[in-house]
Each structure stands twice: as C-alpha cells, then as structure tokens.
Amino acid sequence: MAPSFHEFDLIQWIREQCPNSKANLIGIGDDTAILQPPLNSEMLFATDMLMEGTHFTFPPATPERAGRKALAVNLSDIAAMAGQPHSALISLALPKSKGPEFAKAVMQGIINLAKEFQIQLIGGDTNSWDGPLVINVAIIGTAPQSKSVKRPGAMPGDWIFVTGELGGSLPDHHLSFTPRIHEASTLNQTVSLHSMIDISDGLASDLNHILRESNVGAILDATTIPISNRISADEPKQTRLQHALSDGEDFELLFTVSPEDGKQLLNQNPLSIKLTHIGEVTSRQTAFLQHPDGSQTSLEDSGWKHEL
Ligand code: ADP
Ligand code: MG
C-alpha cells in the first residue's frame, strides 16, 4: 500500500539511519531487497510478530524497548540455530493516535540493536491504523554449510545444559535481554552441539520440544536448575523452581552434548556467562524432575502458553 506522507518521511529517515554496510546487497528503496547468498553457507529465516497488550505493554515498555524486543526475539531464534544474523525486514502497524515521533522511537530501538549485532535493515512495510502497535520482524541469518544446530539430535546419555539464569522475566528482563548469538557461536566452535533451542516458552516446555523432536526423554536434577535472582528469595523454594521451569521469555540457550563435551564445558566454560549442567537425556520418552529426597515428578508441559 502507498504510505501516507508521514510514513514516507519515516522511511526516508530509516534509510538515512541504515546505510548499506554489506557487500552484494541492495536494501531499502526498491520493490524488494536483493542479496547474494554467501558462498558455502546455508541461510536461516525466521519471523516473529509482537503485539502491544500481549508481548509488551506501555509501561513498563517504552517505544524503544518494544522495538528492541521485536528484533531481540528474532535474534534469539538465530542464536538457537548457532547462526549469524545478517539482515532483517521490519513491518509496523502504528497506532494513528501516536504520531511520527513514536514511530521513530520504535525504529530507533530496532536500529540500535541492529547496529550492535551488525545487522543490515533491508526493508519492511509501514502502516498506521486505529489499533495498537504491532511489530513484525523477519530475520535472515547464515551458518557455514550444515553447521546450524537443530532440535532433533539429542541422544540418550547426552548432558543437558542451560546458559544464564531462569525465571522472573517479567516485567523487565524480556525487554532488555541479550540474545545469545555470540555464546551459541562460541559453543558451536568449541563442542559438538547435538541439539539446541532458545527458551521462550519456559524450560519445561522448550526441553519437551527437543525431546519430542529427538524421540528421547530426560531426567533433570531439580537442585541444579539456575533460578534467577529476579525471583524473590522470600518465595518458597518450590515456587521459585516453578518460576524457573515455566515463566518463559528467558531467551537463554538449552542444548545437549556428549558427556565428554559436557565435561570439557564444565572444566573450562568458554562463555563469560553461567553455564549449568541440569540433567541427562534418557531413552525413555518421558521427562522427569529428580528431587533432593530422591523422589521424581513428571516434568509436564508447564510453560507459558500463547493466548489465542
Ligand atoms: P512498496 O510500495 O513497494 O511496498 P513502500 O513504500 O512500502 O514500498 O516502502 C518503500 C521502501 O521502504 C521499501 O524498500 C521497503 O522495504 C522499505 N520500508 C518500508 N517500511 C520500512 C520499515 N519500517 N523498515 C525498513 N524498511 C522499510
Ligand atoms: Mg510497502
């Protein structure tokens, strides 16, 4: 659709903020962007849409932080494949009542994070309507041929690891987290990653995605789950654990490796963030949580559910 005058101004402004920084690429300004696939690479594509009222609310979000989150969640998907982000397309449904400064602020949040991760904005679409803010990002990434890490691939005996700390992502962390692009790439160069996912729905739910795709089960040691200090220490232990298992929007990496590689990671963590061994993959196709008293409970799909 032809953009209104303000939208035309906005696109011109975006173009000035994002000069082409990559070779073999035509970005904003034509009917489509064009890019030459890098030699000996596979290309990764993902898209994620964020809606005001569901994925963020004003406050605690600001227009910048909402824009930042929209790109960051897409970066997290590229990280989960151990890919490098390359470029992105941004589609906005802007509330008519908010005006051009609001639109610029949303784009500024996106542009700042794009620069941090050297991502070229190569296009998008800009519309306004009477509804709330909707931001869709389509991201393109690359990985060396057959080097991206998929969900299937977990094997009985594998050790299960998680980066960072889990739980309590609302109200702030989901707006300010660092996508684990560099960490995933370092891990992929250090060990053989059998399977990987980013934690968006919650540890319990996302581990189940890996397990189902790999036709295996798991046993997690409840005492090792890294519970974030974002969750109050005053909460009962069981409640804190439940938050870490199922709050979601942690955007940490969950992955499995052979025990040998697992030992190497424990001996010398190549990351500058916490890396925790939380359990093992089993051939029984169910997932259990092992408690300190020796009892085991089923790790149900207790993650955050998208409201449809
Ligand atoms: P068309 O009519 O061909 O869809 P538009 O007028 O919608 O073109 O957009 C003009 C150019 O600006 C296109 O290259 C498009 O990809 C880009 N663009 C539009 N909105 C955005 C945005 N929010 N972020 C980045 N690029 C955008
Ligand atoms: Mg358009």
Tab-separated table of C-alpha atoms in Angstrom, residues 18 73 173 194 281 293 306:
chain	number	residue	atom	x	y	z
A	18	CYS	CA	20.809	2.421	7.992
A	73	VAL	CA	13.404	-12.289	19.979
A	173	HIS	CA	14.189	-8.886	31.513
A	194	HIS	CA	23.684	-32.300	19.334
A	281	VAL	CA	18.885	-37.356	28.124
A	293	ASP	CA	14.668	-36.552	48.690
A	306	HIS	CA	0.296	-18.279	23.973
